[in-house]
CSV table of C-alpha atoms in Angstrom, one decimal:
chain,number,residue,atom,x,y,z
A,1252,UNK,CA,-72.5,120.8,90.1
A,1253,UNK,CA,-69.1,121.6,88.7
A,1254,UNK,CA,-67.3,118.0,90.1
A,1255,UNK,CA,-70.5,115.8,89.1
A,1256,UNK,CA,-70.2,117.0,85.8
A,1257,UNK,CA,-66.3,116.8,85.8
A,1258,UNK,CA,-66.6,113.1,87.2
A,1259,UNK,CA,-69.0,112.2,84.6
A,1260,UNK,CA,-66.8,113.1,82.2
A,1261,UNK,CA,-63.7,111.2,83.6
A,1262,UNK,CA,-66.3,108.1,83.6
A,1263,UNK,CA,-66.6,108.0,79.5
A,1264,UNK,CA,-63.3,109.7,78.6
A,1265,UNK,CA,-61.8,106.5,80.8
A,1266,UNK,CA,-63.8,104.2,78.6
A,1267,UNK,CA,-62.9,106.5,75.4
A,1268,UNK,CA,-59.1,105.7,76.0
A,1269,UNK,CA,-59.2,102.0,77.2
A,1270,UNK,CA,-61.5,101.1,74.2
A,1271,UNK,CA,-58.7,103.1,71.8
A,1272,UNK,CA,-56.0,101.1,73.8
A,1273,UNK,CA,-57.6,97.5,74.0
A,1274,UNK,CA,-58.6,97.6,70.0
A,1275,UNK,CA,-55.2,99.0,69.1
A,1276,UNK,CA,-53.0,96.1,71.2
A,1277,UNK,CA,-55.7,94.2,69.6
A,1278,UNK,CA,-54.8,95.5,66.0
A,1279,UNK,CA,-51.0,95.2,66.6
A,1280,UNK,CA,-51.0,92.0,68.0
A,1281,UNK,CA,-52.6,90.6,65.0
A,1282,UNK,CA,-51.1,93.2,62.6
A,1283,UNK,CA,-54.4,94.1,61.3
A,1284,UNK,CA,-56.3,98.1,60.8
A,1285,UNK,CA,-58.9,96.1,60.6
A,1286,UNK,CA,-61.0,95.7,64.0
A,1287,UNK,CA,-63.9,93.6,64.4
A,1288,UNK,CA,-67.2,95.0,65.1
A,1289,UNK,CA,-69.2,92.1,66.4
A,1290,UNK,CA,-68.4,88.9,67.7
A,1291,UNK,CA,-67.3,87.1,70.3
A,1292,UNK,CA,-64.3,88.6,70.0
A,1293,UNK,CA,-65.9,92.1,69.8
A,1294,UNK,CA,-67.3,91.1,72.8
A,1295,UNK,CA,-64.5,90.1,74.8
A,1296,UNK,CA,-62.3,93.2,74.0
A,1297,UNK,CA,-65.4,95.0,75.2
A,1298,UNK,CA,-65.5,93.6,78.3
A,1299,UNK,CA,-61.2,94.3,78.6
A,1300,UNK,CA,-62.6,97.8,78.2
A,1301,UNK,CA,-65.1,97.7,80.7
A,1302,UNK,CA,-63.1,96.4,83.1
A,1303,UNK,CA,-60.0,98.3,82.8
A,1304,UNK,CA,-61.7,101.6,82.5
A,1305,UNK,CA,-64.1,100.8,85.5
A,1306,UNK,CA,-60.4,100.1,87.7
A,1307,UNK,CA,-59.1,103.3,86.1
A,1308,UNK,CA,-61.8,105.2,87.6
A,1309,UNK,CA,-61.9,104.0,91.0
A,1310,UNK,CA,-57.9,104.1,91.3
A,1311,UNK,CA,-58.0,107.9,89.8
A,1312,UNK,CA,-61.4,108.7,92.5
A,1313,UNK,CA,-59.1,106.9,95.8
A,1314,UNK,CA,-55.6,108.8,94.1
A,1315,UNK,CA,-56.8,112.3,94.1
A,1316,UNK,CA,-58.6,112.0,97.2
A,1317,UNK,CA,-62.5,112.5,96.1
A,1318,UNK,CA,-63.0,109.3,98.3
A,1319,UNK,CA,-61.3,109.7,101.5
A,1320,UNK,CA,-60.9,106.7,104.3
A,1321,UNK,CA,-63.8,108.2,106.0
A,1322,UNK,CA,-66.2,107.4,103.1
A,1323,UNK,CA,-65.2,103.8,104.2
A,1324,UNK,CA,-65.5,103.6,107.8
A,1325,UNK,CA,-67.1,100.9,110.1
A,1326,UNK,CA,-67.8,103.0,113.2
A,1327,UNK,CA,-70.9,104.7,112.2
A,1328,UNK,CA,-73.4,103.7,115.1
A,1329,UNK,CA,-74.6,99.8,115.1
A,1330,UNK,CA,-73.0,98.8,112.4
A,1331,UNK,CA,-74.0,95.0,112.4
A,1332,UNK,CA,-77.0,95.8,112.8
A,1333,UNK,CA,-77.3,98.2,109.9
A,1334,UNK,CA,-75.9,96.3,107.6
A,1335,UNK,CA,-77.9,93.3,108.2
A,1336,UNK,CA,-81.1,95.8,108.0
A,1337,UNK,CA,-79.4,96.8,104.7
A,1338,UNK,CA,-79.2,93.2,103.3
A,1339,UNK,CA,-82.9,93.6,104.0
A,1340,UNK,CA,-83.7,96.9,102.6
A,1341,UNK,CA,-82.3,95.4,99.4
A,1342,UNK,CA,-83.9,92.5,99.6
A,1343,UNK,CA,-87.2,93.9,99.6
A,1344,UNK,CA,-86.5,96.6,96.9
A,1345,UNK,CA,-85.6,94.6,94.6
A,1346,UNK,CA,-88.8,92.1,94.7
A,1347,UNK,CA,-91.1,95.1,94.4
A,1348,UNK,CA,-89.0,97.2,92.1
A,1349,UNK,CA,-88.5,94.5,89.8
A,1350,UNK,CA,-92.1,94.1,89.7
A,1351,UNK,CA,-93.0,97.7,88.9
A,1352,UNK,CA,-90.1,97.7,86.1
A,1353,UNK,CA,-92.6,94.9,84.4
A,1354,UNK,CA,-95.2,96.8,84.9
A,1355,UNK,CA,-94.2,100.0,83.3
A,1356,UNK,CA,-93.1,97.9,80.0
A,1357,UNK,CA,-89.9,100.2,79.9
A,1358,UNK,CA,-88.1,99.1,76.9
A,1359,UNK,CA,-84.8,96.6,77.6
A,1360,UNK,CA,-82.2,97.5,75.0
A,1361,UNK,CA,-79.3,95.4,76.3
A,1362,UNK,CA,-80.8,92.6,77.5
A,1363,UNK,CA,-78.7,90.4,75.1
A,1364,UNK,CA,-75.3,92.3,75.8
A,1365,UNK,CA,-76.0,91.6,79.5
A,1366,UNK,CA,-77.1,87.8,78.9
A,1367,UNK,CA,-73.4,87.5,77.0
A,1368,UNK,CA,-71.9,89.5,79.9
A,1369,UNK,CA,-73.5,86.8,82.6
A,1370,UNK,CA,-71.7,84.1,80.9
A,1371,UNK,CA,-68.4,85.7,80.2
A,1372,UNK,CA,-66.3,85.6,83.4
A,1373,UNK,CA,-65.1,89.1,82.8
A,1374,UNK,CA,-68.6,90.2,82.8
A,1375,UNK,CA,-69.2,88.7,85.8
A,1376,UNK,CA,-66.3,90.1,87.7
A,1377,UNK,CA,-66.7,93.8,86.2
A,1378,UNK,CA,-70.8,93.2,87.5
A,1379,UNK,CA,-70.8,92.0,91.0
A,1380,UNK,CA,-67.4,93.2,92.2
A,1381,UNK,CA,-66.3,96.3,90.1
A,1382,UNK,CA,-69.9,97.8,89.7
A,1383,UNK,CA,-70.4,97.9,93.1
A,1384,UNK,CA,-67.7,99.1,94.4
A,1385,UNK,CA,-66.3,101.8,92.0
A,1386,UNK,CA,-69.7,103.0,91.5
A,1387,UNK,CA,-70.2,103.5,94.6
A,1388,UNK,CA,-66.6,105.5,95.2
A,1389,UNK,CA,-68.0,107.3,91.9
A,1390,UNK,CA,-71.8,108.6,92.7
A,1391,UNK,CA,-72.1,108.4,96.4
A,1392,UNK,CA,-68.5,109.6,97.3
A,1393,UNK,CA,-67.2,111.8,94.8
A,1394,UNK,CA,-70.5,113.1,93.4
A,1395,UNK,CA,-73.2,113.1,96.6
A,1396,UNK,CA,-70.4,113.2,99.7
A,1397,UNK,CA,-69.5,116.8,98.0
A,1398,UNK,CA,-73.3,118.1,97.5
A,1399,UNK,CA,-73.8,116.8,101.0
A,1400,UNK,CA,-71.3,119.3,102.2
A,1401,UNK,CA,-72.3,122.5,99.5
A,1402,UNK,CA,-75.8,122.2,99.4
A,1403,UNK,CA,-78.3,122.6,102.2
A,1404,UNK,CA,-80.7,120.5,101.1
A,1405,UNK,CA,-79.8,117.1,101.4
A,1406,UNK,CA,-83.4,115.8,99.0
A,1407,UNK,CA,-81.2,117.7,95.8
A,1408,UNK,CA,-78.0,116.0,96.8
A,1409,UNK,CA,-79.3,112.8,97.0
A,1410,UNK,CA,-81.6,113.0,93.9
A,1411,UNK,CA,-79.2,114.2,91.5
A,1412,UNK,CA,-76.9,111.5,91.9
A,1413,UNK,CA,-79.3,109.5,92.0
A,1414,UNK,CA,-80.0,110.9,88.7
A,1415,UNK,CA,-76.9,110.5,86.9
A,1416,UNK,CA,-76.5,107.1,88.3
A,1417,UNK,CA,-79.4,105.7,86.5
A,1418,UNK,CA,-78.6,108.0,83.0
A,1419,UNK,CA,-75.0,106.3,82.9
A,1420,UNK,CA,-76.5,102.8,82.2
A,1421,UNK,CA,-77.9,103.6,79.6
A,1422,UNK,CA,-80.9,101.3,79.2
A,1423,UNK,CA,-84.1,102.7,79.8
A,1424,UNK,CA,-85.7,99.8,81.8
A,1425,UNK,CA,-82.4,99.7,83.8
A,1426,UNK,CA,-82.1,103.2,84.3
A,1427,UNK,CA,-85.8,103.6,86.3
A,1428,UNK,CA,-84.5,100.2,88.5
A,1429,UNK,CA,-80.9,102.0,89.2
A,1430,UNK,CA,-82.4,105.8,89.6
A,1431,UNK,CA,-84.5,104.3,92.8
A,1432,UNK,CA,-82.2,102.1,93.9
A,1433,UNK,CA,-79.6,105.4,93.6
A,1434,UNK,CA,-81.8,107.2,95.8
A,1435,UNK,CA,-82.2,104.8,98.5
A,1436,UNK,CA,-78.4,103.9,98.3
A,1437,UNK,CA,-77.8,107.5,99.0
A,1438,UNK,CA,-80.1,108.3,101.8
A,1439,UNK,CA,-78.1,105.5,103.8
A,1440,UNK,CA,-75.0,106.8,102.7
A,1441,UNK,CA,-76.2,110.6,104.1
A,1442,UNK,CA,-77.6,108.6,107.7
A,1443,UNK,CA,-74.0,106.5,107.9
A,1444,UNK,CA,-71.6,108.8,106.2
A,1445,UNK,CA,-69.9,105.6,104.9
A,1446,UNK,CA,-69.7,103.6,101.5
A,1447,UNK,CA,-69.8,100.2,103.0
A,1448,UNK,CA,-73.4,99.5,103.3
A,1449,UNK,CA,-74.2,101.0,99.7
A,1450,UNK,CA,-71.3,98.9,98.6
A,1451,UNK,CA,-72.7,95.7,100.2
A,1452,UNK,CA,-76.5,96.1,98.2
A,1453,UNK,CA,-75.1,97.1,95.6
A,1454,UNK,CA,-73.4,93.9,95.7
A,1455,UNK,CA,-75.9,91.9,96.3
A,1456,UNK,CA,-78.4,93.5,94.3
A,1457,UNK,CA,-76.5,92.8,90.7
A,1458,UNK,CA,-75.0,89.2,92.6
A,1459,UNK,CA,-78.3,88.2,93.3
A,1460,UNK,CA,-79.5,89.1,89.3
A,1461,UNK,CA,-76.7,87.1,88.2
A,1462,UNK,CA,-77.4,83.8,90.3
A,1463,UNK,CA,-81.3,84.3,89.3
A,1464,UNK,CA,-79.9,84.2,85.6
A,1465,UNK,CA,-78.1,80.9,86.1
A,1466,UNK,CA,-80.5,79.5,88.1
A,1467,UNK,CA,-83.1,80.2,85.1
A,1468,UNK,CA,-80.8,78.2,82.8
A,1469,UNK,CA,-79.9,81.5,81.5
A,1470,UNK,CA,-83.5,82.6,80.7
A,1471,UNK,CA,-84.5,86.3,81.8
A,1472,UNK,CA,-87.9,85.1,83.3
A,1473,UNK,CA,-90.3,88.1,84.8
A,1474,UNK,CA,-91.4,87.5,88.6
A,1475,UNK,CA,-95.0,86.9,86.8
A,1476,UNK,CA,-93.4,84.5,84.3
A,1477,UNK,CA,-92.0,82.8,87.2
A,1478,UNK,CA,-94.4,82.8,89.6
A,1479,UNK,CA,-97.8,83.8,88.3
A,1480,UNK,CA,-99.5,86.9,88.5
A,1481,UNK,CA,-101.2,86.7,91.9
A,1482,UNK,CA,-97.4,85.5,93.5
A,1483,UNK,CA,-95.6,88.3,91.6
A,1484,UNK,CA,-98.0,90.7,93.6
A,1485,UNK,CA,-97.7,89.0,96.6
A,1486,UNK,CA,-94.0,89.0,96.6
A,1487,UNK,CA,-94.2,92.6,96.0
A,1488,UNK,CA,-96.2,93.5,98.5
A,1489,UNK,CA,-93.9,91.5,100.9
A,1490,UNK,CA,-90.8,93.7,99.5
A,1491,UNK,CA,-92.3,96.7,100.1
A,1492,UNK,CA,-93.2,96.2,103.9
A,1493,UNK,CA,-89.6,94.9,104.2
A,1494,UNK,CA,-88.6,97.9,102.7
A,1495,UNK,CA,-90.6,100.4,104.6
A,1496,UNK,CA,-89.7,98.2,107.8
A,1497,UNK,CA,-85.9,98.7,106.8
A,1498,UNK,CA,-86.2,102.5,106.6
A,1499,UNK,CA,-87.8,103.4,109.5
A,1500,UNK,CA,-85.9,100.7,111.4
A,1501,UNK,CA,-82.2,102.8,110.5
A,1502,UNK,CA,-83.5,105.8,110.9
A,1503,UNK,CA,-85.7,105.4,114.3
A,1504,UNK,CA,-83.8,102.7,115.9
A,1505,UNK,CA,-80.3,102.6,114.7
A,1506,UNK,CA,-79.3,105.9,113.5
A,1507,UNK,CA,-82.0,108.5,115.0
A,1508,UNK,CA,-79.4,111.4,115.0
A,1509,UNK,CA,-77.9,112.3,111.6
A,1510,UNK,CA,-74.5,112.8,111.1
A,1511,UNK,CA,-73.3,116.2,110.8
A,1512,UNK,CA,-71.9,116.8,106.9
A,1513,UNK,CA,-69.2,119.5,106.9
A,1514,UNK,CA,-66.7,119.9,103.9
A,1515,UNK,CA,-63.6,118.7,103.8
A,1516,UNK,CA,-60.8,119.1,102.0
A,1517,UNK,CA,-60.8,119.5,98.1
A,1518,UNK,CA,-59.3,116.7,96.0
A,1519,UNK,CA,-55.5,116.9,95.1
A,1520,UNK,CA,-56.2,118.0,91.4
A,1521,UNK,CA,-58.7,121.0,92.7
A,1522,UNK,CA,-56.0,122.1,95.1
A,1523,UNK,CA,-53.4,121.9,92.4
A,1524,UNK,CA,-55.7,124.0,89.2
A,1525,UNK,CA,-56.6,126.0,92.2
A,1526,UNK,CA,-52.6,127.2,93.1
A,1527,UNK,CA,-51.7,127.2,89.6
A,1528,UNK,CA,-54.8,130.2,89.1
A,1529,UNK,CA,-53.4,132.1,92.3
A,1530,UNK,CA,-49.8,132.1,90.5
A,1531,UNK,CA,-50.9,132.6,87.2
């Protein structure tokens, strides 16, 4: 548990300095103490953070070697076929999930900082690109890939994760969404041993949220808003069996024997505390 926590902490300290270093270029640019605090412009230095900090993370998680090339292979077995499957799996999750997210009323406390993020370019880039990637370098590589190898219970290593990916969003009815999604992105990652596929729903999961958005005219519609309740259910229903036919199609057909976690190497800055104790 010692690097999850230590990686969590890297994730907001990033976004503690780059909002300290955004607002003050922003201050002595415009020779001003003065910052704003809403705003269009508020917004847009916000998003520099977000941005910035999210590239900071993945470039510190690749530089010090808590995601090695191995996290991002492409010879796991079938790999066409399971990432196809996974387009699926995702697919289907996210017609029933988003369904069950209506139905437990959770409350949606960003909804208009994430409307304002869908029409800001930056937004857009730090939500379908940088998301999904450095998210997935953050909680399935650095924090699950390690548990995988230290714990012999791979249910734990998956679920806390899983667990710490929906608690950094910070929105309750986007937290439930991402903790199940979080879990199903890491039991693929513990059958393939690689990033890609989780990298490529991921992808398509927040992609797909912001085309929806557009397509709306920019209105958050519910499934049932959209299609009425007997059609929500029914598109529900259709997303589960896809994604209980996904499943059992990786792990039966594609990948029946699991790949064998062993640990590897620790991360450049462990070895280096770790030599500076010995000579202390």
């Amino acid at each position: 548990m010692g690097r999850v926590i230590k990686l969590v902490i890297y994730y907001f300290l990033y976004n503690f300095v780059f909002m300290g270093v955004v607002f003050g270029v922003y201050g002595f640019i415009n020779h001003s103490a003065d910052m704003p605090q809403s705003g269009p412009v508020y917004f847009n230095l916000s998003m520099w953070v977000q941005l910035l900090a999210t590239l900071a993370v993945g470039i510190h998680l690749l530089a010090w070697k808590y995601v090695t090339r191995k996290d991002l292979r492409l010879d796991f077995p079938h790999t066409a076929k399971v990432l196809l499957v996974s387009v699926v799996l995702i697919v289907g999750m996210g017609c029933w999930t988003n369904y069950l997210t209506e139905l437990t009323e959770l409350p949606d406390v960003m909804e208009d900082l994430f409307a304002q993020a869908m029409n800001n370019p930056l937004g857009i880039i730090s939500i379908v690109i940088l998301a999904p990637i450095v998210e997935e370098l953050l909680i399935r590589g650095g924090m699950q890939g390690h548990l995988l190898r230290q714990w012999k219970n791979p249910m734990w290593a998956i679920a806390v994760p899983a667990l710490v990916f929906g608690a950094i969003h910070g929105n309750p009815a986007q937290s439930f969404f991402a903790f199940i999604l979080g879990l199903v992105f890491g039991w693929v990652y513990y059958r393939t041993g690689s990033l890609l596929p989780c990298m490529l729903m991921h992808f398509i999961n927040n992609g797909t949220s912001v085309l929806l958005f557009h397509l709306s005219g920019g209105k958050d519609e519910t499934m049932t808003e959209a299609l009425g309740t007997t059609g929500a259910i029914c598109l529900a229903l259709v997303g589960v069996a896809l994604t209980v036919w996904s499943i059992w199609y990786i792990k039966t057909r594609l990948i029946p024997n699991q790949i064998v976690w062993k640990e590897t190497p620790a991360p450049v800055e462990e070895v280096i505390v770790s030599e500076d104790k010995e000579q202390a």
